[in-house]
Amino acid sequence: MERSNHTVSEFILLGFTSDPVMQLVLFVMFLIMYTLTVLGNTALIVLICNDSRLHTPMYFFIGNLAFLDLWLSTVYTPKILMICASEDKSISFAGCVAQFFFSAGLDYSECYLLAAMAYDRYVAISKPLLYSQVMSIKLCAFLIAASYMGGFINSSIITKKTFTFDFCNDNVIDDFFCDLLPLVKLACGGKEGYQALMYFFLTSNVMTPIALILASYLFIIATILRIRSTQGRLKAFSTCSSHLISVTLYYGSILYIYSRPRTNYTLDTDKIVSTFYTVVFPMLNPLIYSLRNKDVKEALNKLFK
């Protein structure tokens, strides 16, 4: 990557607080959440790989979502733990670039993957007899590959654009990771054009998948309403309830941060919301897709037996 004319060789991540007691409390909290994230997502991947009953398109997508969440949490949490446990709050310029690149790529990939999962639920509910034919292994593999490619191609573009700024104001990032908005705040030129680019990426990587998800669920709702029995409707809706919860939590937090006007940015509030989709959400996903899922529970019982 072509380096800008900045004089910054490293950044300082302020984190959440400078109070030693609170830092210790946060260290324990994040360590527990990261441990649960690693154990939960790894267990879900192992279950899906080992149990033949879970070798279906839906669980293929859930397994890849668990892998994404495991990777995403690993991009953020170890550095957060270091900030809480050490007096050294610095991150090198190259380290900041790497963290930004992978976090953006994984976030964008997850946006596309959630849209692919919505299409999977549409086919399963609207065309159950053709489900195995439509959602073939080739199509599932293509949707997964396209999600990763789309995410990391867009991440490459926005990373290159972000780190060619001149960071001449300061090197202190008032956040716990190298995020887009705090980095733009440090830049000292060319922000107007970058704002337009940021909204373009928000539209292409967030709003477009949301539109596809909404379209899928409109067709799903129309199909469910045609089911005569109440029990049949509830059963059909229950197959996509976990996905709906994931979509609401994930996109809700992202839209809250990145879709507001710049004058409404409040870094303290944004830190809390960012923590949710970077650390808390990857921990919750295995619970969302297992507690309400009979097949996963049976596979878990079989594994323990």
Short mmCIF file of C-alpha atoms in Angstrom, two decimals:
data_model
loop_
_atom_site.label_atom_id
_atom_site.label_comp_id
_atom_site.label_asym_id
_atom_site.label_seq_id
_atom_site.Cartn_x
_atom_site.Cartn_y
_atom_site.Cartn_z
CA MET A 1 0.00 0.00 0.00
CA GLU A 2 1.27 3.45 -0.91
CA ARG A 3 1.97 5.26 2.32
CA SER A 4 0.75 8.84 2.75
CA ASN A 5 2.84 11.87 3.72
CA HIS A 6 1.86 11.53 7.37
CA THR A 7 4.38 11.51 10.20
CA VAL A 8 2.48 8.84 12.17
CA SER A 9 4.32 5.56 12.80
CA GLU A 10 1.85 4.29 15.39
CA PHE A 11 -1.55 5.08 16.89
CA ILE A 12 -2.62 5.25 20.52
CA LEU A 13 -5.90 3.47 21.35
CA LEU A 14 -7.53 5.11 24.36
CA GLY A 15 -9.94 2.23 24.92
CA PHE A 16 -12.83 2.69 27.32
CA THR A 17 -11.34 4.20 30.47
CA SER A 18 -8.08 5.14 32.18
CA ASP A 19 -9.27 3.95 35.61
CA PRO A 20 -7.13 0.89 36.59
CA VAL A 21 -9.96 -0.77 38.50
CA MET A 22 -12.40 -0.41 35.60
CA GLN A 23 -9.72 -1.65 33.20
CA LEU A 24 -9.36 -4.81 35.30
CA VAL A 25 -13.13 -5.30 35.34
CA LEU A 26 -13.29 -4.81 31.55
CA PHE A 27 -10.37 -7.21 31.06
CA VAL A 28 -12.22 -9.96 32.93
CA MET A 29 -15.47 -9.23 31.05
CA PHE A 30 -13.85 -9.30 27.61
CA LEU A 31 -11.81 -12.39 28.48
CA ILE A 32 -14.98 -14.25 29.48
CA MET A 33 -16.83 -13.10 26.34
CA TYR A 34 -13.92 -14.06 24.08
CA THR A 35 -13.62 -17.49 25.71
CA LEU A 36 -17.35 -18.10 25.25
CA THR A 37 -17.12 -16.89 21.64
CA VAL A 38 -14.27 -19.26 20.80
CA LEU A 39 -15.86 -22.24 22.57
CA GLY A 40 -19.39 -21.59 21.25
CA ASN A 41 -18.49 -21.02 17.61
CA THR A 42 -15.92 -23.83 17.55
CA ALA A 43 -18.44 -26.24 19.08
CA LEU A 44 -21.05 -25.22 16.51
CA ILE A 45 -18.61 -25.80 13.62
CA VAL A 46 -17.58 -29.19 15.03
CA LEU A 47 -21.22 -30.25 15.48
CA ILE A 48 -22.12 -29.28 11.90
CA CYS A 49 -19.09 -31.10 10.49
CA ASN A 50 -19.57 -34.28 12.54
CA ASP A 51 -23.34 -34.82 12.44
CA SER A 52 -24.73 -35.96 9.09
CA ARG A 53 -28.19 -34.61 9.98
CA LEU A 54 -26.71 -31.11 9.89
CA HIS A 55 -25.25 -31.50 6.40
CA THR A 56 -27.87 -29.25 4.82
CA PRO A 57 -27.61 -25.83 3.11
CA MET A 58 -28.97 -24.01 6.18
CA TYR A 59 -26.32 -25.44 8.48
CA PHE A 60 -23.65 -24.96 5.84
CA PHE A 61 -24.38 -21.22 6.04
CA ILE A 62 -24.61 -21.28 9.86
CA GLY A 63 -21.22 -23.00 10.03
CA ASN A 64 -19.67 -20.34 7.84
CA LEU A 65 -21.30 -17.63 9.95
CA ALA A 66 -19.73 -19.22 13.06
CA PHE A 67 -16.34 -19.24 11.31
CA LEU A 68 -16.74 -15.55 10.40
CA ASP A 69 -17.71 -14.65 13.96
CA LEU A 70 -14.74 -16.58 15.36
CA TRP A 71 -12.36 -14.76 13.01
CA LEU A 72 -14.02 -11.37 13.56
CA SER A 73 -13.79 -11.62 17.33
CA THR A 74 -10.12 -12.63 17.08
CA VAL A 75 -9.37 -9.49 15.06
CA TYR A 76 -10.62 -7.27 17.90
CA THR A 77 -10.60 -8.93 21.31
CA PRO A 78 -6.91 -9.85 21.86
CA LYS A 79 -5.93 -6.22 21.28
CA ILE A 80 -8.71 -5.02 23.60
CA LEU A 81 -7.37 -7.37 26.31
CA MET A 82 -3.86 -5.97 25.81
CA ILE A 83 -5.15 -2.40 26.13
CA CYS A 84 -6.97 -3.26 29.37
CA ALA A 85 -4.07 -5.22 30.90
CA SER A 86 -1.11 -3.08 29.84
CA GLU A 87 -0.02 0.53 30.05
CA ASP A 88 1.07 0.30 26.42
CA LYS A 89 -1.94 1.44 24.37
CA SER A 90 -0.09 1.72 21.07
CA ILE A 91 -0.71 -0.08 17.81
CA SER A 92 1.71 0.19 14.91
CA PHE A 93 0.69 1.81 11.64
CA ALA A 94 0.92 -1.58 9.87
CA GLY A 95 -1.02 -3.24 12.69
CA CYS A 96 -3.76 -0.63 12.41
CA VAL A 97 -3.95 -1.16 8.64
CA ALA A 98 -4.20 -4.94 9.09
CA GLN A 99 -6.87 -4.66 11.78
CA PHE A 100 -8.89 -2.21 9.69
CA PHE A 101 -8.60 -4.36 6.54
CA PHE A 102 -9.68 -7.62 8.18
CA SER A 103 -12.42 -6.05 10.30
CA ALA A 104 -13.94 -4.29 7.27
CA GLY A 105 -13.62 -7.39 5.09
CA LEU A 106 -15.22 -9.67 7.66
CA ASP A 107 -18.01 -7.19 8.46
CA TYR A 108 -18.86 -6.76 4.78
CA SER A 109 -18.67 -10.53 4.21
CA GLU A 110 -21.09 -11.10 7.09
CA CYS A 111 -23.52 -8.59 5.57
CA TYR A 112 -23.55 -10.57 2.31
CA LEU A 113 -23.70 -13.92 4.11
CA LEU A 114 -26.79 -12.88 6.09
CA ALA A 115 -28.45 -11.93 2.78
CA ALA A 116 -27.57 -15.35 1.33
CA MET A 117 -29.06 -17.00 4.42
CA ALA A 118 -32.29 -15.02 3.91
CA TYR A 119 -32.49 -16.37 0.34
CA ASP A 120 -31.93 -19.89 1.70
CA ARG A 121 -34.87 -19.45 4.11
CA TYR A 122 -37.03 -18.11 1.26
CA VAL A 123 -36.37 -21.20 -0.86
CA ALA A 124 -36.90 -23.55 2.11
CA ILE A 125 -40.31 -22.07 2.98
CA SER A 126 -41.62 -21.02 -0.43
CA LYS A 127 -40.33 -24.00 -2.46
CA PRO A 128 -39.83 -26.87 -0.01
CA LEU A 129 -40.13 -29.63 -2.63
CA LEU A 130 -37.41 -28.04 -4.79
CA TYR A 131 -35.21 -26.95 -1.88
CA SER A 132 -32.45 -29.56 -2.28
CA GLN A 133 -32.33 -28.97 -6.05
CA VAL A 134 -32.29 -25.15 -5.91
CA MET A 135 -29.88 -24.89 -2.97
CA SER A 136 -27.32 -27.21 -4.49
CA ILE A 137 -23.76 -27.59 -3.20
CA LYS A 138 -22.49 -25.51 -6.12
CA LEU A 139 -24.88 -22.63 -5.42
CA CYS A 140 -24.13 -22.67 -1.68
CA ALA A 141 -20.38 -22.68 -2.34
CA PHE A 142 -20.80 -19.85 -4.86
CA LEU A 143 -22.79 -17.72 -2.39
CA ILE A 144 -20.17 -18.24 0.32
CA ALA A 145 -17.29 -17.45 -2.05
CA ALA A 146 -19.11 -14.39 -3.40
CA SER A 147 -19.69 -13.14 0.16
CA TYR A 148 -15.98 -13.35 0.97
CA MET A 149 -14.88 -11.90 -2.35
CA GLY A 150 -17.33 -9.00 -2.18
CA GLY A 151 -16.36 -8.27 1.42
CA PHE A 152 -12.61 -8.26 0.95
CA ILE A 153 -12.57 -6.50 -2.43
CA ASN A 154 -14.53 -3.63 -0.90
CA SER A 155 -12.32 -3.75 2.18
CA SER A 156 -9.20 -3.41 0.01
CA ILE A 157 -10.59 -0.28 -1.65
CA ILE A 158 -11.71 1.49 1.52
CA THR A 159 -8.51 0.52 3.39
CA LYS A 160 -6.31 1.95 0.67
CA LYS A 161 -8.36 5.16 0.57
CA THR A 162 -8.40 5.55 4.38
CA PHE A 163 -4.67 5.06 4.95
CA THR A 164 -3.57 7.41 2.18
CA PHE A 165 -4.88 10.29 4.31
CA ASP A 166 -2.43 12.65 5.96
CA PHE A 167 -2.78 12.00 9.69
CA CYS A 168 -1.27 15.30 10.71
CA ASN A 169 -3.59 16.28 13.56
CA ASP A 170 -2.83 13.58 16.11
CA ASN A 171 -2.21 9.86 16.50
CA VAL A 172 -4.62 9.28 19.40
CA ILE A 173 -7.70 7.20 18.48
CA ASP A 174 -10.52 7.62 20.97
CA ASP A 175 -11.70 4.03 20.54
CA PHE A 176 -10.63 0.48 21.29
CA PHE A 177 -9.78 -0.46 17.68
CA CYS A 178 -8.86 1.17 14.37
CA ASP A 179 -12.33 2.12 13.22
CA LEU A 180 -13.38 4.21 10.24
CA LEU A 181 -14.87 7.27 11.94
CA PRO A 182 -12.09 7.93 14.50
CA LEU A 183 -9.45 7.57 11.75
CA VAL A 184 -11.29 10.03 9.49
CA LYS A 185 -11.45 12.43 12.45
CA LEU A 186 -7.63 12.37 12.64
CA ALA A 187 -7.20 13.09 8.93
CA CYS A 188 -6.53 16.65 7.85
CA GLY A 189 -7.69 16.86 4.24
CA GLY A 190 -9.89 15.40 1.53
CA LYS A 191 -12.70 14.42 3.87
CA GLU A 192 -15.51 15.72 1.65
CA GLY A 193 -14.89 13.26 -1.14
CA TYR A 194 -14.28 10.49 1.37
CA GLN A 195 -17.68 11.13 2.95
CA ALA A 196 -19.31 10.40 -0.41
CA LEU A 197 -17.22 7.22 -0.76
CA MET A 198 -18.24 6.11 2.73
CA TYR A 199 -21.93 6.48 1.92
CA PHE A 200 -21.37 4.54 -1.32
CA PHE A 201 -19.88 1.65 0.65
CA LEU A 202 -22.70 1.88 3.20
CA THR A 203 -25.21 1.56 0.36
CA SER A 204 -23.46 -1.23 -1.53
CA ASN A 205 -22.35 -3.34 1.44
CA VAL A 206 -25.12 -2.73 3.96
CA MET A 207 -28.25 -1.27 2.37
CA THR A 208 -28.19 -3.59 -0.67
CA PRO A 209 -28.05 -6.78 1.47
CA ILE A 210 -30.78 -5.31 3.69
CA ALA A 211 -32.96 -4.77 0.60
CA LEU A 212 -32.38 -8.39 -0.47
CA ILE A 213 -33.21 -9.62 3.03
CA LEU A 214 -36.42 -7.57 3.14
CA ALA A 215 -37.45 -8.85 -0.30
CA SER A 216 -36.83 -12.45 0.80
CA TYR A 217 -38.92 -12.00 3.93
CA LEU A 218 -41.75 -10.35 2.03
CA PHE A 219 -42.00 -13.51 -0.09
CA ILE A 220 -41.67 -15.65 3.07
CA ILE A 221 -44.51 -13.76 4.80
CA ALA A 222 -46.69 -14.10 1.71
CA THR A 223 -46.07 -17.86 1.70
CA ILE A 224 -46.73 -18.22 5.44
CA LEU A 225 -50.03 -16.34 5.14
CA ARG A 226 -51.18 -18.89 2.55
CA ILE A 227 -50.72 -21.73 5.06
CA ARG A 228 -54.12 -22.55 6.52
CA SER A 229 -53.23 -24.07 9.89
CA THR A 230 -51.86 -21.93 12.72
CA GLN A 231 -49.45 -24.69 13.68
CA GLY A 232 -48.10 -24.80 10.13
CA ARG A 233 -47.57 -21.03 10.14
CA LEU A 234 -45.73 -21.14 13.46
CA LYS A 235 -43.54 -24.01 12.29
CA ALA A 236 -42.64 -22.18 9.07
CA PHE A 237 -41.88 -18.95 10.93
CA SER A 238 -39.76 -20.75 13.56
CA THR A 239 -37.31 -21.90 10.87
CA CYS A 240 -36.28 -18.30 10.18
CA SER A 241 -36.70 -16.71 13.63
CA SER A 242 -33.02 -17.19 14.56
CA HIS A 243 -31.92 -15.53 11.34
CA LEU A 244 -34.29 -12.62 11.96
CA ILE A 245 -32.80 -12.06 15.41
CA SER A 246 -29.26 -12.08 13.97
CA VAL A 247 -30.16 -9.65 11.20
CA THR A 248 -31.90 -7.25 13.58
CA LEU A 249 -29.03 -7.17 16.09
CA TYR A 250 -26.20 -6.97 13.54
CA TYR A 251 -27.61 -4.49 11.05
CA GLY A 252 -29.23 -2.41 13.78
CA SER A 253 -25.89 -1.68 15.46
CA ILE A 254 -24.07 -1.00 12.17
CA LEU A 255 -26.75 1.35 10.87
CA TYR A 256 -26.84 3.21 14.17
CA ILE A 257 -23.14 4.06 13.88
CA TYR A 258 -22.57 4.63 10.19
CA SER A 259 -25.85 5.99 8.83
CA ARG A 260 -26.11 9.07 11.04
CA PRO A 261 -24.96 12.56 10.00
CA ARG A 262 -21.41 13.41 11.09
CA THR A 263 -22.72 16.10 13.45
CA ASN A 264 -24.50 13.41 15.49
CA TYR A 265 -21.44 11.27 16.19
CA THR A 266 -20.84 10.63 19.90
CA LEU A 267 -17.75 8.51 20.40
CA ASP A 268 -18.67 7.25 23.88
CA THR A 269 -22.02 5.91 22.67
CA ASP A 270 -20.47 4.55 19.48
CA LYS A 271 -17.88 2.63 21.51
CA ILE A 272 -20.65 0.77 23.31
CA VAL A 273 -22.54 0.01 20.10
CA SER A 274 -19.30 -1.01 18.33
CA THR A 275 -18.56 -3.40 21.18
CA PHE A 276 -21.90 -5.04 20.55
CA TYR A 277 -21.33 -6.00 16.90
CA THR A 278 -17.58 -6.69 17.28
CA VAL A 279 -17.50 -8.66 20.54
CA VAL A 280 -20.97 -9.40 21.93
CA PHE A 281 -22.69 -10.42 18.68
CA PRO A 282 -20.13 -13.14 17.78
CA MET A 283 -20.65 -14.55 21.29
CA LEU A 284 -24.46 -14.54 20.98
CA ASN A 285 -24.75 -16.13 17.54
CA PRO A 286 -24.03 -19.73 18.66
CA LEU A 287 -26.70 -19.32 21.35
CA ILE A 288 -29.20 -17.83 18.89
CA TYR A 289 -28.75 -20.71 16.44
CA SER A 290 -28.62 -23.51 19.00
CA LEU A 291 -31.02 -22.74 21.85
CA ARG A 292 -34.00 -22.50 19.48
CA ASN A 293 -32.84 -25.33 17.23
CA LYS A 294 -33.95 -28.91 17.88
CA ASP A 295 -31.45 -30.45 15.42
CA VAL A 296 -28.47 -28.73 17.06
CA LYS A 297 -29.64 -29.80 20.53
CA GLU A 298 -29.96 -33.41 19.39
CA ALA A 299 -26.52 -33.30 17.76
CA LEU A 300 -25.07 -31.87 20.98
CA ASN A 301 -26.65 -34.61 23.07
CA LYS A 302 -25.36 -37.23 20.65
CA LEU A 303 -21.83 -35.79 20.89
CA PHE A 304 -21.84 -35.89 24.69
CA LYS A 305 -23.19 -39.44 24.73
#
